[in-house]
mmCIF file with all atom_site columns, C-alpha atoms in Angstrom:
data_model
loop_
_atom_site.group_PDB
_atom_site.id
_atom_site.type_symbol
_atom_site.label_atom_id
_atom_site.label_alt_id
_atom_site.label_comp_id
_atom_site.label_asym_id
_atom_site.label_entity_id
_atom_site.label_seq_id
_atom_site.pdbx_PDB_ins_code
_atom_site.Cartn_x
_atom_site.Cartn_y
_atom_site.Cartn_z
_atom_site.occupancy
_atom_site.B_iso_or_equiv
_atom_site.pdbx_formal_charge
_atom_site.auth_seq_id
_atom_site.auth_comp_id
_atom_site.auth_asym_id
_atom_site.auth_atom_id
_atom_site.pdbx_PDB_model_num
ATOM 1  C CA . MET A 1 1  ? 0.000  0.000  0.000   1.00 0.00 ? 1  MET A CA 1
ATOM 2  C CA . ALA A 1 2  ? 2.844  2.408  0.788   1.00 0.00 ? 2  ALA A CA 1
ATOM 3  C CA . ARG A 1 3  ? 4.291  1.856  -2.675  1.00 0.00 ? 3  ARG A CA 1
ATOM 4  C CA . GLU A 1 4  ? 0.964  2.777  -4.302  1.00 0.00 ? 4  GLU A CA 1
ATOM 5  C CA . LYS A 1 5  ? 0.664  5.900  -2.160  1.00 0.00 ? 5  LYS A CA 1
ATOM 6  C CA . GLU A 1 6  ? 4.166  7.026  -3.125  1.00 0.00 ? 6  GLU A CA 1
ATOM 7  C CA . TRP A 1 7  ? 3.403  6.331  -6.779  1.00 0.00 ? 7  TRP A CA 1
ATOM 8  C CA . GLY A 1 8  ? 0.191  8.380  -6.506  1.00 0.00 ? 8  GLY A CA 1
ATOM 9  C CA . ARG A 1 9  ? 2.025  11.291 -4.890  1.00 0.00 ? 9  ARG A CA 1
ATOM 10 C CA . ALA A 1 10 ? 4.737  11.202 -7.574  1.00 0.00 ? 10 ALA A CA 1
ATOM 11 C CA . LEU A 1 11 ? 2.128  11.154 -10.340 1.00 0.00 ? 11 LEU A CA 1
ATOM 12 C CA . ALA A 1 12 ? 0.230  14.043 -8.746  1.00 0.00 ? 12 ALA A CA 1
ATOM 13 C CA . ARG A 1 13 ? 3.434  16.089 -8.488  1.00 0.00 ? 13 ARG A CA 1
ATOM 14 C CA . GLN A 1 14 ? 4.330  15.361 -12.113 1.00 0.00 ? 14 GLN A CA 1
ATOM 15 C CA . LEU A 1 15 ? 0.905  16.302 -13.442 1.00 0.00 ? 15 LEU A CA 1
ATOM 16 C CA . ALA A 1 16 ? 0.690  19.426 -11.302 1.00 0.00 ? 16 ALA A CA 1
ATOM 17 C CA . SER A 1 17 ? 4.154  20.534 -12.425 1.00 0.00 ? 17 SER A CA 1
ATOM 18 C CA . GLU A 1 18 ? 2.759  20.906 -15.956 1.00 0.00 ? 18 GLU A CA 1
ATOM 19 C CA . LEU A 1 19 ? 0.030  23.307 -14.872 1.00 0.00 ? 19 LEU A CA 1
ATOM 20 C CA . PRO A 1 20 ? 2.165  26.497 -14.916 1.00 0.00 ? 20 PRO A CA 1
ATOM 21 C CA . ALA A 1 21 ? 3.156  25.859 -18.541 1.00 0.00 ? 21 ALA A CA 1
ATOM 22 C CA . ALA A 1 22 ? -0.471 25.290 -19.479 1.00 0.00 ? 22 ALA A CA 1
ATOM 23 C CA . VAL A 1 23 ? -1.488 28.549 -17.784 1.00 0.00 ? 23 VAL A CA 1
ATOM 24 C CA . ARG A 1 24 ? 1.242  30.442 -19.636 1.00 0.00 ? 24 ARG A CA 1
ATOM 25 C CA . ASP A 1 25 ? -0.297 29.174 -22.892 1.00 0.00 ? 25 ASP A CA 1
ATOM 26 C CA . LEU A 1 26 ? -3.393 31.209 -21.964 1.00 0.00 ? 26 LEU A CA 1
ATOM 27 C CA . PRO A 1 27 ? -2.091 34.763 -21.399 1.00 0.00 ? 27 PRO A CA 1
ATOM 28 C CA . GLU A 1 28 ? -5.639 36.132 -21.351 1.00 0.00 ? 28 GLU A CA 1
ATOM 29 C CA . LEU A 1 29 ? -6.011 34.559 -17.889 1.00 0.00 ? 29 LEU A CA 1
ATOM 30 C CA . ARG A 1 30 ? -3.581 37.207 -16.598 1.00 0.00 ? 30 ARG A CA 1
ATOM 31 C CA . LEU A 1 31 ? -2.529 35.246 -13.526 1.00 0.00 ? 31 LEU A CA 1
ATOM 32 C CA . THR A 1 32 ? 0.447  36.347 -11.467 1.00 0.00 ? 32 THR A CA 1
ATOM 33 C CA . SER A 1 33 ? 3.291  33.954 -10.676 1.00 0.00 ? 33 SER A CA 1
ATOM 34 C CA . GLN A 1 34 ? 1.974  33.666 -7.134  1.00 0.00 ? 34 GLN A CA 1
ATOM 35 C CA . GLN A 1 35 ? -1.536 32.830 -8.380  1.00 0.00 ? 35 GLN A CA 1
ATOM 36 C CA . ILE A 1 36 ? -0.141 30.221 -10.769 1.00 0.00 ? 36 ILE A CA 1
ATOM 37 C CA . ASN A 1 37 ? 1.828  28.604 -7.941  1.00 0.00 ? 37 ASN A CA 1
ATOM 38 C CA . GLN A 1 38 ? -1.227 28.605 -5.662  1.00 0.00 ? 38 GLN A CA 1
ATOM 39 C CA . LEU A 1 39 ? -3.263 27.005 -8.446  1.00 0.00 ? 39 LEU A CA 1
ATOM 40 C CA . ARG A 1 40 ? -0.564 24.351 -8.955  1.00 0.00 ? 40 ARG A CA 1
ATOM 41 C CA . ILE A 1 41 ? -0.551 23.510 -5.245  1.00 0.00 ? 41 ILE A CA 1
ATOM 42 C CA . ALA A 1 42 ? -4.362 23.367 -5.079  1.00 0.00 ? 42 ALA A CA 1
ATOM 43 C CA . PHE A 1 43 ? -4.429 21.125 -8.157  1.00 0.00 ? 43 PHE A CA 1
ATOM 44 C CA . GLU A 1 44 ? -1.775 18.839 -6.688  1.00 0.00 ? 44 GLU A CA 1
ATOM 45 C CA . ASN A 1 45 ? -3.723 18.632 -3.403  1.00 0.00 ? 45 ASN A CA 1
ATOM 46 C CA . ARG A 1 46 ? -6.878 17.787 -5.325  1.00 0.00 ? 46 ARG A CA 1
ATOM 47 C CA . LEU A 1 47 ? -5.136 15.047 -7.284  1.00 0.00 ? 47 LEU A CA 1
ATOM 48 C CA . ILE A 1 48 ? -3.729 13.505 -4.109  1.00 0.00 ? 48 ILE A CA 1
ATOM 49 C CA . GLU A 1 49 ? -7.157 13.564 -2.446  1.00 0.00 ? 49 GLU A CA 1
ATOM 50 C CA . THR A 1 50 ? -8.823 12.113 -5.531  1.00 0.00 ? 50 THR A CA 1
ATOM 51 C CA . MET A 1 51 ? -6.291 9.285  -5.623  1.00 0.00 ? 51 MET A CA 1
ATOM 52 C CA . GLY A 1 52 ? -7.395 8.274  -2.129  1.00 0.00 ? 52 GLY A CA 1
ATOM 53 C CA . GLU A 1 53 ? -4.596 9.809  -0.106  1.00 0.00 ? 53 GLU A CA 1
ATOM 54 C CA . ASP A 1 54 ? -5.118 11.191 3.370   1.00 0.00 ? 54 ASP A CA 1
ATOM 55 C CA . THR A 1 55 ? -6.252 14.809 3.277   1.00 0.00 ? 55 THR A CA 1
ATOM 56 C CA . GLY A 1 56 ? -3.429 15.719 5.683   1.00 0.00 ? 56 GLY A CA 1
ATOM 57 C CA . GLU A 1 57 ? -0.840 14.686 3.096   1.00 0.00 ? 57 GLU A CA 1
ATOM 58 C CA . THR A 1 58 ? -0.527 17.955 1.222   1.00 0.00 ? 58 THR A CA 1
ATOM 59 C CA . PRO A 1 59 ? 2.338  18.584 -1.197  1.00 0.00 ? 59 PRO A CA 1
ATOM 60 C CA . SER A 1 60 ? 4.113  20.795 1.326   1.00 0.00 ? 60 SER A CA 1
ATOM 61 C CA . ALA A 1 61 ? 3.880  18.008 3.914   1.00 0.00 ? 61 ALA A CA 1
ATOM 62 C CA . VAL A 1 62 ? 4.876  15.230 1.512   1.00 0.00 ? 62 VAL A CA 1
ATOM 63 C CA . ALA A 1 63 ? 7.720  16.867 -0.394  1.00 0.00 ? 63 ALA A CA 1
ATOM 64 C CA . PRO A 1 64 ? 8.966  20.268 -1.465  1.00 0.00 ? 64 PRO A CA 1
ATOM 65 C CA . PRO A 1 65 ? 7.229  21.746 -4.525  1.00 0.00 ? 65 PRO A CA 1
ATOM 66 C CA . THR A 1 66 ? 8.430  20.357 -7.814  1.00 0.00 ? 66 THR A CA 1
ATOM 67 C CA . VAL A 1 67 ? 10.990 22.504 -9.575  1.00 0.00 ? 67 VAL A CA 1
ATOM 68 C CA . LYS A 1 68 ? 10.640 22.513 -13.332 1.00 0.00 ? 68 LYS A CA 1
ATOM 69 C CA . LYS A 1 69 ? 13.777 21.169 -14.928 1.00 0.00 ? 69 LYS A CA 1
ATOM 70 C CA . LYS A 1 70 ? 15.439 23.258 -17.597 1.00 0.00 ? 70 LYS A CA 1
ATOM 71 C CA . SER A 1 71 ? 15.426 21.613 -20.995 1.00 0.00 ? 71 SER A CA 1
#
């Protein structure tokens, strides 16, 4: 069970890390960097909850926020 939870958290982090790039593709949204980061965290939390994780296991409690790797 622990392995599945870790896999779910890793998948949530990976998916949520793509959100800022998607938001930047929609400049008419006019979100600030802080708003984009808050949206990413909320989305990651939602994914973790949806995957059946404990609600107390937020991204900040599980691991530091994902840093986008430079290509």
